[in-house]
C-alpha atoms as a printed R data frame, in Angstrom:
   type eleno elety resid chain resno       x       y       z
1  ATOM     1    CA   UNK     A     1  -1.610 -13.862  29.152
2  ATOM     2    CA   UNK     A     2  -1.316 -16.201  26.353
3  ATOM     3    CA   UNK     A     3  -4.322 -15.754  23.794
4  ATOM     4    CA   UNK     A     4  -6.206 -18.504  22.182
5  ATOM     5    CA   UNK     A     5  -7.646 -19.050  18.668
6  ATOM     6    CA   UNK     A     6 -11.035 -17.454  20.124
7  ATOM     7    CA   UNK     A     7  -9.460 -14.373  22.169
8  ATOM     8    CA   UNK     A     8  -9.146 -11.270  20.193
9  ATOM     9    CA   UNK     A     9  -6.074  -9.612  19.983
10 ATOM    10    CA   UNK     A    10  -5.623  -5.877  19.893
11 ATOM    11    CA   UNK     A    11  -3.211  -4.352  17.892
12 ATOM    12    CA   UNK     A    12  -2.092  -0.845  16.716
13 ATOM    13    CA   UNK     A    13  -1.398  -0.785  12.922
14 ATOM    14    CA   UNK     A    14  -0.377   2.641  10.547
15 ATOM    15    CA   UNK     A    15  -2.793   1.993   7.395
16 ATOM    16    CA   UNK     A    16  -1.759   3.843   4.175
17 ATOM    17    CA   UNK     A    17  -4.287   4.635   1.591
18 ATOM    18    CA   UNK     A    18  -3.136   5.737  -1.937
19 ATOM    19    CA   UNK     A    19  -4.616   7.028  -4.998
20 ATOM    20    CA   UNK     A    20  -3.151   7.516  -8.686
21 ATOM    21    CA   UNK     A    21  -3.874  11.163  -9.801
22 ATOM    22    CA   UNK     A    22  -5.281  11.609 -12.822
23 ATOM    23    CA   UNK     A    23  -6.002   7.892 -13.807
24 ATOM    24    CA   UNK     A    24  -9.069   8.621 -15.149
25 ATOM    25    CA   UNK     A    25  -8.018  11.214 -17.702
26 ATOM    26    CA   UNK     A    26  -4.721   9.173 -17.942
27 ATOM    27    CA   UNK     A    27  -7.203   6.042 -19.092
28 ATOM    28    CA   UNK     A    28  -9.074   8.512 -21.246
29 ATOM    29    CA   UNK     A    29  -6.413   9.960 -23.569
30 ATOM    30    CA   UNK     A    30  -3.979   6.969 -23.474
31 ATOM    31    CA   UNK     A    31  -6.264   4.158 -23.742
32 ATOM    32    CA   UNK     A    32  -6.758   0.917 -22.039
33 ATOM    33    CA   UNK     A    33  -3.818  -0.880 -22.419
34 ATOM    34    CA   UNK     A    34  -1.171   1.875 -21.867
35 ATOM    35    CA   UNK     A    35  -2.808   3.055 -18.507
36 ATOM    36    CA   UNK     A    36  -2.621  -1.142 -17.682
37 ATOM    37    CA   UNK     A    37   0.741  -0.924 -18.404
38 ATOM    38    CA   UNK     A    38   1.501   1.977 -16.232
39 ATOM    39    CA   UNK     A    39  -0.544   0.715 -13.361
40 ATOM    40    CA   UNK     A    40   1.448  -2.585 -13.225
41 ATOM    41    CA   UNK     A    41   4.877  -0.544 -12.887
42 ATOM    42    CA   UNK     A    42   3.233   1.398 -10.015
43 ATOM    43    CA   UNK     A    43   1.937  -1.481  -8.212
44 ATOM    44    CA   UNK     A    44   5.500  -3.034  -8.507
45 ATOM    45    CA   UNK     A    45   7.153  -0.368  -7.375
46 ATOM    46    CA   UNK     A    46   4.432   0.496  -4.449
47 ATOM    47    CA   UNK     A    47   4.831  -3.410  -3.173
48 ATOM    48    CA   UNK     A    48   8.818  -2.827  -3.645
49 ATOM    49    CA   UNK     A    49   9.020   0.507  -1.714
50 ATOM    50    CA   UNK     A    50   6.216  -0.467   1.319
51 ATOM    51    CA   UNK     A    51   8.090  -3.534   1.532
52 ATOM    52    CA   UNK     A    52  11.483  -1.682   1.680
53 ATOM    53    CA   UNK     A    53   9.952   0.201   4.742
54 ATOM    54    CA   UNK     A    54   8.808  -2.551   6.713
55 ATOM    55    CA   UNK     A    55   4.934  -2.407   5.401
56 ATOM    56    CA   UNK     A    56   3.136  -4.829   3.220
57 ATOM    57    CA   UNK     A    57   0.405  -4.198   0.585
58 ATOM    58    CA   UNK     A    58  -2.918  -5.263   1.482
59 ATOM    59    CA   UNK     A    59  -4.490  -4.591  -1.286
60 ATOM    60    CA   UNK     A    60  -4.757  -3.351  -5.127
61 ATOM    61    CA   UNK     A    61  -7.961  -1.427  -5.982
62 ATOM    62    CA   UNK     A    62  -8.022  -0.143  -9.157
63 ATOM    63    CA   UNK     A    63  -5.521   3.056  -8.795
64 ATOM    64    CA   UNK     A    64  -5.693   2.673  -5.398
65 ATOM    65    CA   UNK     A    65  -3.578   0.771  -2.863
66 ATOM    66    CA   UNK     A    66  -4.127  -0.010   0.689
67 ATOM    67    CA   UNK     A    67  -0.719  -0.754   2.592
68 ATOM    68    CA   UNK     A    68  -0.095  -1.755   6.140
69 ATOM    69    CA   UNK     A    69   2.449  -1.146   8.659
70 ATOM    70    CA   UNK     A    70   2.627  -3.125  11.973
71 ATOM    71    CA   UNK     A    71  -0.042  -5.416  11.261
72 ATOM    72    CA   UNK     A    72   2.071  -8.685  12.080
73 ATOM    73    CA   UNK     A    73   4.583  -7.139  14.558
74 ATOM    74    CA   UNK     A    74   4.065  -4.076  15.946
75 ATOM    75    CA   UNK     A    75   6.514  -1.300  16.279
76 ATOM    76    CA   UNK     A    76   6.273   1.950  17.483
77 ATOM    77    CA   UNK     A    77   8.273   3.175  14.777
78 ATOM    78    CA   UNK     A    78   5.839   2.135  12.185
79 ATOM    79    CA   UNK     A    79   4.333   5.274  11.642
80 ATOM    80    CA   UNK     A    80   7.618   6.755  10.776
81 ATOM    81    CA   UNK     A    81   8.158   3.803   8.419
82 ATOM    82    CA   UNK     A    82   4.740   4.645   6.797
83 ATOM    83    CA   UNK     A    83   6.010   8.494   6.214
84 ATOM    84    CA   UNK     A    84   9.443   7.284   4.717
85 ATOM    85    CA   UNK     A    85   8.008   5.286   2.129
86 ATOM    86    CA   UNK     A    86   5.560   8.196   1.375
87 ATOM    87    CA   UNK     A    87   8.123  10.060   0.809
88 ATOM    88    CA   UNK     A    88  10.324   7.742  -1.474
């Protein structure tokens, strides 16, 4: 049946959380500015890689990244796509 704006829609999605190992130590050893430069590159690469596998970055938080696969249009291959993004 068609949905209306007030009708909840159940959707299965794959969520990926990632966190940069050694971020705090890197910031202590290298300083804030070089660490910020590294994180800018990491976020750009993550956005490109996740997007190339059909996902979207939902949120960047410090050194953490939350990404979604199947949030708009679900696909039974979403978990495998997420795994391929992780391996890349």
